[in-house]
Amino acid sequence: MTYLRTGFSLTAALTLSVSILTPAHAQEGSGLRGTISFSQGIELNDNPDFTVAPEGTSVVTQTRLGFGVASRTKTEQFRFNINGRLEGELSGTNTLDPWEVEDLSTSLRYRREGARSSLTFSARQSERKIEDEVVDLGTGFFGISFGPESIIVDSGSVAVTGLGADFATGLGGPLELSLRTRYTDRDYSDTFDPELLDSETTNLSGIALFRLNPAFAVRAQAGQTIKDEDGGSEYDNSYIGLGVETGTNAMTVSGDLFFDKSAIDGVVEDGLGFALGVSRPQTDGAIGVELSSRIDDAGRRTTASVRRSIDLPTGGLSFSLGLTDQEGEGGARLTGAIDYSRETPRGGLVASISQSPATSSGTAYMDTLLSVEYSEEIDAISGWSAGISYTASNELGGDDDDSLTSASLTYQRALTEDWGLRTGVEITRINTTRTDRDRNTVFFNIERDITFGF
């Protein structure tokens, strides 16, 4: 299998990377601010090509450079970032050219807010090397998603171009209108997996909300997603829905009725779908029930779940438990999720586990995610962090199963007011229906961000 729809990425503190997003203190003011980022690192690993039988140890040097510009006023926000990595192999299997430019990316975001309206535009272009890992092939910067995360067991590279726009008007008024559009283009180079197909995906959706009174609203919505795979299939999913929402201080109830239509290479499946939800606030959080039945390119999926969130003195806990039934895939299966966070006097803990259904190119999967991250300050200038993650995707009614396990331990220290150090180890294990692979990595990195005004 190629795609794992649920992915997990360790935070920047747990990987050999440097963020080029403009620091928070530069965003809080007004006017135009710039950031130049520099990172120099050395990485030692015992399986540079991520092969089944490692050939030896490799020492790789990595230089990361980034430039970002940000501006923020009361009504407008603008960010532009560009970064890349210069990589060379100092010793080992010499699989790299003397120097290669990797992971080039450019991103732009503009947002304008009015009294009752907002407009957001985002664009991204990136090209990155594939190295048998969980990678984010489509998610744009700044929280705007252009597609799912994936696990790829292959080599080569992938180029991603993404465009996105959101528009909302009438916010808080008797009539609200929201429109969203996304476009993603993916091109693979020098890969071997026949499932890695170049593709173009376009998504359009809109919601109109009519508030008849403060406690009752009617909404109409529609959307369409079209995906064309080069030499593969064409997928066309669309829906039209009408629903209501009513709420008081004691309870909120919502319900929607949909007409779903899914076409794969001209073969059409359609039918009625629905979604119902009830939520009730509690003194320490909230409780809710959800029930839905929808049709997509994997057929009809019916789900039911109960969720509960609890506010804790130093964090929070939320969990859900449910059942999902995928048409033609052997009956109901258990789903659920738990999220826990806790602040400590010198750090914090974040943990989550989930199992949920997903669809990719007409195939239904059950995705599993487990992640735990902990960080703690040692003193005013140093700290450490650790994390472990497990991601897996199992084909429903089939034997296409992939999983990736990763663990990291990182130490960070401020060398001067401007320079910082990050060093640590990372262990990665990949298990698929075709192969089992592993790699152990030690990294050392120094970095600096320079922020200035124009």
Coordinates of C-alpha atoms in Angstrom, one line a residue:
M1 CA 0.0 0.0 0.0
T2 CA 1.1 3.5 -0.7
Y3 CA -1.0 5.9 1.3
L4 CA -1.5 6.1 5.0
R5 CA -4.2 8.7 5.5
T6 CA -3.5 9.3 9.2
G7 CA 0.0 10.5 9.8
F8 CA 2.0 11.7 12.8
S9 CA 5.0 14.1 12.8
L10 CA 7.1 14.7 15.8
T11 CA 7.5 18.4 16.7
A12 CA 10.4 20.4 15.4
A13 CA 12.1 19.9 18.8
L14 CA 12.3 16.2 18.1
T15 CA 13.6 16.3 14.5
L16 CA 16.6 17.7 12.7
S17 CA 14.9 20.7 11.3
V18 CA 14.5 24.4 11.7
S19 CA 11.3 26.4 11.5
I20 CA 11.3 29.5 9.3
L21 CA 8.0 30.8 10.3
T22 CA 8.2 34.3 11.7
P23 CA 8.5 34.2 15.5
A24 CA 5.6 35.1 17.6
H25 CA 7.1 38.4 18.8
A26 CA 7.4 39.5 15.2
Q27 CA 3.7 38.7 14.5
E28 CA 2.3 40.5 17.5
G29 CA 3.2 44.0 16.3
S30 CA 2.2 45.9 13.2
G31 CA 4.2 46.6 10.0
L32 CA 6.5 44.4 8.0
R33 CA 8.9 42.1 9.6
G34 CA 11.5 39.7 8.2
T35 CA 13.2 36.6 9.4
I36 CA 16.4 34.9 8.2
S37 CA 16.9 31.3 9.5
F38 CA 20.1 29.3 9.4
S39 CA 20.8 25.8 10.6
Q40 CA 23.9 23.6 10.2
G41 CA 23.7 20.0 11.2
I42 CA 25.5 16.6 11.0
E43 CA 23.6 13.3 10.9
L44 CA 24.9 9.8 11.5
N45 CA 22.7 6.8 10.6
D46 CA 23.2 3.1 10.1
N47 CA 20.9 2.7 7.1
P48 CA 21.2 5.7 4.8
D49 CA 19.1 4.1 2.0
F50 CA 16.6 2.6 4.3
T51 CA 17.2 -0.8 2.7
V52 CA 16.2 -4.2 4.1
A53 CA 19.9 -5.1 4.5
P54 CA 21.9 -2.0 5.6
E55 CA 25.2 -1.5 3.8
G56 CA 26.9 0.6 6.4
T57 CA 27.0 3.9 8.3
S58 CA 26.6 7.2 6.6
V59 CA 27.6 10.7 7.8
V60 CA 25.6 13.5 6.1
T61 CA 25.9 17.2 6.5
Q62 CA 22.8 19.4 6.2
T63 CA 22.6 23.2 5.8
R64 CA 19.2 24.7 6.0
L65 CA 18.4 28.3 4.9
G66 CA 15.1 30.1 5.2
F67 CA 13.7 33.6 4.6
G68 CA 10.3 34.8 5.8
V69 CA 8.4 38.1 5.6
A70 CA 5.3 38.8 7.8
S71 CA 3.0 41.7 8.2
R72 CA 0.0 42.1 10.6
T73 CA -2.5 44.9 11.1
K74 CA -5.9 45.0 12.7
T75 CA -7.5 43.8 9.4
E76 CA -4.8 42.2 7.3
Q77 CA -2.2 39.4 7.7
F78 CA 0.5 38.5 5.2
R79 CA 3.2 35.9 5.3
F80 CA 5.7 34.7 2.7
N81 CA 8.3 32.0 3.4
I82 CA 11.0 30.2 1.3
N83 CA 13.4 27.6 2.5
G84 CA 15.6 24.8 1.4
R85 CA 18.3 22.3 2.5
L86 CA 21.8 21.7 1.1
E87 CA 22.9 18.1 1.7
G88 CA 26.1 16.2 1.2
E89 CA 27.5 12.9 2.2
L90 CA 30.8 13.1 4.1
S91 CA 31.3 9.4 4.3
G92 CA 29.5 6.1 3.8
T93 CA 27.8 4.6 0.8
N94 CA 28.1 7.7 -1.3
T95 CA 24.6 7.5 -2.6
L96 CA 24.3 11.3 -2.6
D97 CA 25.8 13.6 -5.1
P98 CA 28.6 15.7 -3.6
W99 CA 26.0 18.4 -2.8
E100 CA 22.3 18.3 -3.4
V101 CA 19.7 20.9 -2.8
E102 CA 16.7 19.2 -1.2
D103 CA 13.3 20.1 0.2
L104 CA 12.8 23.4 -1.6
S105 CA 9.5 25.0 -0.6
T106 CA 7.8 28.4 -1.0
S107 CA 4.5 29.4 0.7
L108 CA 2.3 32.5 0.8
R109 CA -0.7 33.4 2.9
Y110 CA -2.9 36.4 2.9
R111 CA -5.9 37.1 5.2
R112 CA -8.2 40.0 5.4
E113 CA -10.9 40.4 8.1
G114 CA -13.8 42.8 8.1
A115 CA -16.6 43.4 10.6
R116 CA -18.7 40.6 9.1
S117 CA -16.5 39.0 6.5
S118 CA -13.1 37.3 5.9
L119 CA -11.0 36.3 3.0
T120 CA -8.0 33.9 3.1
F121 CA -5.7 32.9 0.3
S122 CA -2.9 30.4 0.5
A123 CA -0.4 29.0 -2.0
R124 CA 2.4 26.5 -1.7
Q125 CA 5.0 24.9 -4.0
S126 CA 7.4 22.3 -2.7
E127 CA 9.7 19.5 -3.9
R128 CA 11.0 17.0 -1.4
K129 CA 12.9 13.7 -1.4
I130 CA 11.1 10.6 -0.4
E131 CA 12.9 8.5 2.2
D132 CA 10.5 5.8 3.4
E133 CA 8.7 7.9 6.0
V134 CA 5.5 9.5 7.1
V135 CA 5.5 12.7 5.1
D136 CA 3.0 15.5 4.6
L137 CA 2.6 15.6 0.9
G138 CA -0.2 18.1 0.7
T139 CA -0.8 20.2 3.9
G140 CA -0.1 23.8 3.4
F141 CA 1.7 26.1 5.8
F142 CA -0.4 28.1 8.4
G143 CA -2.9 25.3 9.0
I144 CA -4.5 25.2 5.5
S145 CA -4.7 21.7 4.3
F146 CA -4.2 20.7 0.6
G147 CA -4.5 16.9 1.1
P148 CA -3.8 14.0 3.4
E149 CA -0.6 12.8 5.0
S150 CA 0.9 9.7 3.6
I151 CA 3.5 7.0 4.2
I152 CA 5.6 6.1 1.2
V153 CA 7.8 3.0 1.0
D154 CA 9.9 4.1 -1.9
S155 CA 12.6 6.5 -3.0
G156 CA 12.6 9.4 -5.5
S157 CA 11.0 12.8 -5.0
V158 CA 7.6 14.4 -5.1
A159 CA 6.6 18.0 -6.2
V160 CA 3.5 19.5 -4.7
T161 CA 1.7 22.6 -5.8
G162 CA -1.3 23.8 -3.8
L163 CA -3.7 26.7 -3.9
G164 CA -6.5 27.4 -1.5
A165 CA -9.0 30.2 -0.8
D166 CA -11.7 30.7 1.8
F167 CA -14.4 33.4 1.8
A168 CA -17.1 34.1 4.4
T169 CA -19.6 37.0 4.7
G170 CA -22.5 37.9 6.9
L171 CA -20.7 36.5 10.0
G172 CA -22.9 36.8 13.1
G173 CA -25.8 38.0 11.0
P174 CA -29.1 36.4 9.9
L175 CA -27.5 35.0 6.8
E176 CA -23.9 33.6 6.7
L177 CA -22.2 32.4 3.5
S178 CA -19.0 30.4 3.5
L179 CA -17.1 29.2 0.4
R180 CA -13.9 27.1 0.2
T181 CA -11.8 25.9 -2.7
R182 CA -8.6 23.8 -2.9
Y183 CA -6.4 22.7 -5.8
T184 CA -3.5 20.2 -5.4
D185 CA -1.1 18.9 -8.0
R186 CA 1.4 16.1 -7.2
D187 CA 4.2 14.9 -9.5
Y188 CA 6.4 12.0 -8.6
S189 CA 9.9 11.4 -10.0
D190 CA 12.3 8.4 -9.9
T191 CA 9.8 6.3 -7.9
F192 CA 9.1 2.5 -8.3
D193 CA 5.8 1.9 -6.5
P194 CA 3.1 1.6 -9.3
E195 CA 0.6 3.1 -6.8
L196 CA 2.4 6.4 -6.8
L197 CA 0.6 8.2 -9.6
D198 CA 0.8 11.8 -10.5
S199 CA -2.6 13.4 -9.7
E200 CA -4.6 16.6 -9.7
T201 CA -7.3 17.2 -7.0
T202 CA -9.9 20.0 -7.0
N203 CA -12.3 20.6 -4.1
L204 CA -15.1 23.1 -3.9
S205 CA -17.6 23.5 -1.0
G206 CA -20.0 26.0 0.3
I207 CA -22.4 26.5 3.3
A208 CA -25.3 29.0 3.6
L209 CA -26.6 29.4 7.2
F210 CA -30.0 31.1 7.8
R211 CA -30.6 32.2 11.4
L212 CA -34.4 32.4 11.8
N213 CA -33.9 33.3 15.5
P214 CA -31.0 33.2 18.0
A215 CA -31.8 29.5 18.9
F216 CA -32.7 28.1 15.5
A217 CA -30.9 28.0 12.1
V218 CA -31.3 26.3 8.8
R219 CA -28.3 25.5 6.6
A220 CA -27.8 24.5 3.0
Q221 CA -24.5 23.0 1.8
A222 CA -22.9 21.5 -1.3
G223 CA -19.5 20.3 -2.3
Q224 CA -17.5 18.4 -5.0
T225 CA -14.1 16.8 -5.1
I226 CA -12.6 15.7 -8.4
K227 CA -9.3 13.7 -8.5
D228 CA -7.6 12.7 -11.8
E229 CA -4.7 10.2 -11.6
D230 CA -2.2 10.1 -14.5
G231 CA -2.7 6.7 -16.1
G232 CA -5.1 5.7 -13.3
S233 CA -8.7 6.4 -12.4
E234 CA -10.9 9.5 -12.2
Y235 CA -12.8 10.0 -8.9
D236 CA -15.7 12.4 -8.6
N237 CA -17.5 12.8 -5.2
S238 CA -20.2 15.4 -4.7
Y239 CA -23.1 16.1 -2.2
I240 CA -26.0 18.5 -1.6
G241 CA -27.4 18.8 1.9
L242 CA -30.0 20.6 3.9
G243 CA -30.1 20.7 7.7
V244 CA -31.1 22.5 10.9
E245 CA -29.4 23.5 14.1
T246 CA -31.1 24.4 17.4
G247 CA -29.6 25.1 20.7
T248 CA -30.1 26.4 24.2
N249 CA -27.8 26.7 27.2
A250 CA -28.6 23.1 28.1
M251 CA -28.3 21.3 24.7
T252 CA -27.5 21.7 21.1
V253 CA -29.0 19.5 18.4
S254 CA -28.1 19.4 14.7
G255 CA -29.3 17.3 11.8
D256 CA -28.5 17.2 8.0
L257 CA -29.9 15.2 5.1
F258 CA -27.6 14.7 2.1
F259 CA -27.8 13.5 -1.4
D260 CA -24.4 11.9 -2.1
K261 CA -23.0 10.9 -5.5
S262 CA -19.7 9.1 -6.2
A263 CA -18.4 8.2 -9.6
I264 CA -15.3 6.2 -10.4
D265 CA -14.4 6.1 -14.1
G266 CA -18.0 6.9 -15.0
V267 CA -19.5 4.2 -12.7
V268 CA -21.9 6.1 -10.5
E269 CA -23.2 5.2 -7.0
D270 CA -25.6 7.6 -5.2
G271 CA -28.1 7.7 -2.4
L272 CA -29.3 9.6 0.6
G273 CA -27.1 10.2 3.6
F274 CA -27.6 11.9 7.0
A275 CA -25.7 13.2 10.0
L276 CA -27.2 13.8 13.5
G277 CA -25.5 15.3 16.5
V278 CA -26.4 16.1 20.1
S279 CA -24.2 17.9 22.5
R280 CA -24.7 18.9 26.1
P281 CA -22.4 21.1 28.2
Q282 CA -21.3 19.8 31.6
T283 CA -19.8 21.5 34.6
D284 CA -16.4 20.2 33.6
G285 CA -16.6 19.9 29.8
A286 CA -19.2 18.5 27.4
I287 CA -20.8 15.3 26.2
G288 CA -22.1 14.5 22.8
V289 CA -23.5 11.8 20.5
E290 CA -23.1 11.6 16.7
L291 CA -24.7 9.3 14.1
S292 CA -24.1 9.5 10.3
S293 CA -24.4 7.5 7.1
R294 CA -22.7 8.8 3.9
I295 CA -21.6 7.5 0.5
D296 CA -18.1 8.1 -1.0
D297 CA -15.9 6.3 -3.5
A298 CA -15.5 3.3 -1.1
G299 CA -19.3 2.9 -0.8
R300 CA -21.6 3.6 2.1
R301 CA -20.2 4.1 5.6
T302 CA -22.3 4.3 8.7
T303 CA -20.8 5.5 12.0
A304 CA -22.1 6.1 15.5
S305 CA -20.0 7.5 18.4
V306 CA -20.2 9.0 21.9
R307 CA -17.7 11.7 22.9
R308 CA -16.8 13.3 26.2
S309 CA -14.4 16.2 27.0
I310 CA -13.2 17.0 30.6
D311 CA -11.4 20.1 31.7
L312 CA -8.7 19.3 34.2
P313 CA -6.8 21.7 36.6
T314 CA -3.6 21.4 34.6
G315 CA -4.8 20.1 31.2
G316 CA -7.6 18.3 29.5
L317 CA -8.9 14.9 28.6
S318 CA -11.3 14.0 25.8
F319 CA -12.3 10.6 24.5
S320 CA -14.8 9.0 22.1
L321 CA -16.1 5.5 21.5
G322 CA -18.1 4.3 18.5
L323 CA -18.8 1.8 15.7
T324 CA -18.4 2.0 12.0
D325 CA -19.8 -0.2 9.3
Q326 CA -18.3 -0.1 5.8
E327 CA -20.5 -1.5 3.1
G328 CA -19.4 -4.9 1.9
E329 CA -16.4 -5.1 4.3
G330 CA -17.5 -7.7 6.9
G331 CA -19.7 -5.8 9.5
A332 CA -19.2 -3.2 12.2
R333 CA -15.8 -2.3 13.7
L334 CA -14.9 -0.5 16.8
T335 CA -13.6 3.1 16.6
G336 CA -12.4 5.5 19.3
A337 CA -10.0 8.2 20.3
I338 CA -8.4 9.5 23.5
D339 CA -6.5 12.8 23.8
Y340 CA -4.8 13.9 27.0
S341 CA -2.6 16.9 27.8
R342 CA -1.0 18.0 31.1
E343 CA 1.1 21.0 32.0
T344 CA 3.9 20.5 34.6
P345 CA 5.9 23.2 36.4
R346 CA 8.7 22.8 33.9
G347 CA 7.2 21.3 30.8
G348 CA 4.2 19.3 29.6
L349 CA 2.8 16.0 28.3
V350 CA 0.6 15.4 25.2
A351 CA -0.7 11.9 24.4
S352 CA -3.3 10.6 21.9
I353 CA -4.6 7.4 20.4
S354 CA -7.2 6.9 17.8
Q355 CA -8.7 4.4 15.4
S356 CA -10.9 5.8 12.6
P357 CA -12.1 4.9 9.1
A358 CA -10.7 6.5 5.9
T359 CA -11.0 6.3 2.1
S360 CA -8.3 6.6 -0.5
S361 CA -8.8 6.1 -4.2
G362 CA -11.9 4.0 -3.8
T363 CA -10.5 1.7 -1.1
A364 CA -11.6 1.7 2.6
Y365 CA -9.1 1.6 5.4
M366 CA -9.0 1.6 9.2
D367 CA -6.2 4.0 10.4
T368 CA -4.6 3.8 13.9
L369 CA -2.5 6.5 15.5
L370 CA -0.7 6.5 18.8
S371 CA 1.6 9.4 19.9
V372 CA 3.2 10.5 23.2
E373 CA 5.3 13.6 23.6
Y374 CA 7.0 15.0 26.7
S375 CA 9.2 18.1 27.2
E376 CA 10.9 19.6 30.2
E377 CA 13.2 22.5 31.0
I378 CA 16.4 21.6 32.8
D379 CA 17.3 25.2 33.6
A380 CA 16.9 28.7 32.0
I381 CA 18.9 27.8 28.9
S382 CA 18.4 24.1 28.3
G383 CA 15.8 21.4 28.1
W384 CA 15.0 18.0 26.7
S385 CA 12.1 16.3 25.0
A386 CA 11.1 12.8 24.0
G387 CA 8.4 11.3 21.8
I388 CA 7.2 8.1 20.4
S389 CA 4.6 7.5 17.6
Y390 CA 2.9 4.6 15.9
T391 CA 0.9 4.9 12.7
A392 CA -0.8 2.1 10.9
S393 CA -3.3 1.6 8.0
N394 CA -5.2 -1.6 7.4
E395 CA -7.2 -2.2 4.3
L396 CA -10.8 -3.3 5.2
G397 CA -11.5 -6.6 3.5
G398 CA -7.9 -6.9 2.3
D399 CA -4.3 -7.6 3.4
D400 CA -2.7 -4.3 2.5
D401 CA -1.3 -3.2 5.8
D402 CA 1.4 -0.6 6.6
S403 CA 2.8 0.7 9.8
L404 CA 5.6 3.0 11.0
T405 CA 7.0 3.4 14.5
S406 CA 9.3 6.2 15.5
A407 CA 10.9 7.3 18.8
S408 CA 13.1 10.3 19.5
L409 CA 15.1 11.8 22.4
T410 CA 16.4 15.4 22.0
Y411 CA 18.5 17.8 24.0
Q412 CA 18.3 21.6 23.4
R413 CA 20.5 24.4 24.7
A414 CA 20.9 28.1 24.1
L415 CA 24.6 28.7 23.3
T416 CA 24.3 32.5 23.1
E417 CA 21.5 35.0 23.0
D418 CA 21.2 34.2 19.2
W419 CA 22.5 30.7 18.7
G420 CA 20.9 27.4 19.8
L421 CA 22.0 23.8 19.8
R422 CA 19.9 20.7 19.2
T423 CA 21.1 17.1 19.4
G424 CA 19.6 13.7 19.9
V425 CA 18.7 10.3 18.5
E426 CA 15.8 8.9 16.5
I427 CA 14.8 5.3 15.8
T428 CA 12.5 4.4 12.9
R429 CA 10.9 1.0 12.0
I430 CA 8.7 0.4 8.9
N431 CA 6.6 -2.8 8.5
T432 CA 4.5 -3.4 5.4
T433 CA 3.1 -6.4 3.5
R434 CA 6.2 -6.2 1.3
T435 CA 9.1 -5.4 3.5
D436 CA 10.4 -4.6 7.0
R437 CA 13.0 -1.8 7.4
D438 CA 14.7 0.1 10.2
R439 CA 17.1 3.0 10.8
N440 CA 18.9 4.5 13.8
T441 CA 20.0 8.1 13.6
V442 CA 22.1 10.5 15.7
F443 CA 22.0 14.2 14.9
F444 CA 23.7 17.4 16.0
N445 CA 22.5 20.8 14.9
I446 CA 23.1 24.5 15.6
E447 CA 20.7 27.2 14.4
R448 CA 19.9 30.9 14.5
D449 CA 17.0 33.1 13.5
I450 CA 17.5 36.8 12.8
T451 CA 14.4 39.0 12.9
F452 CA 14.4 42.5 11.6
G453 CA 12.0 45.3 10.5
F454 CA 11.7 47.1 7.1

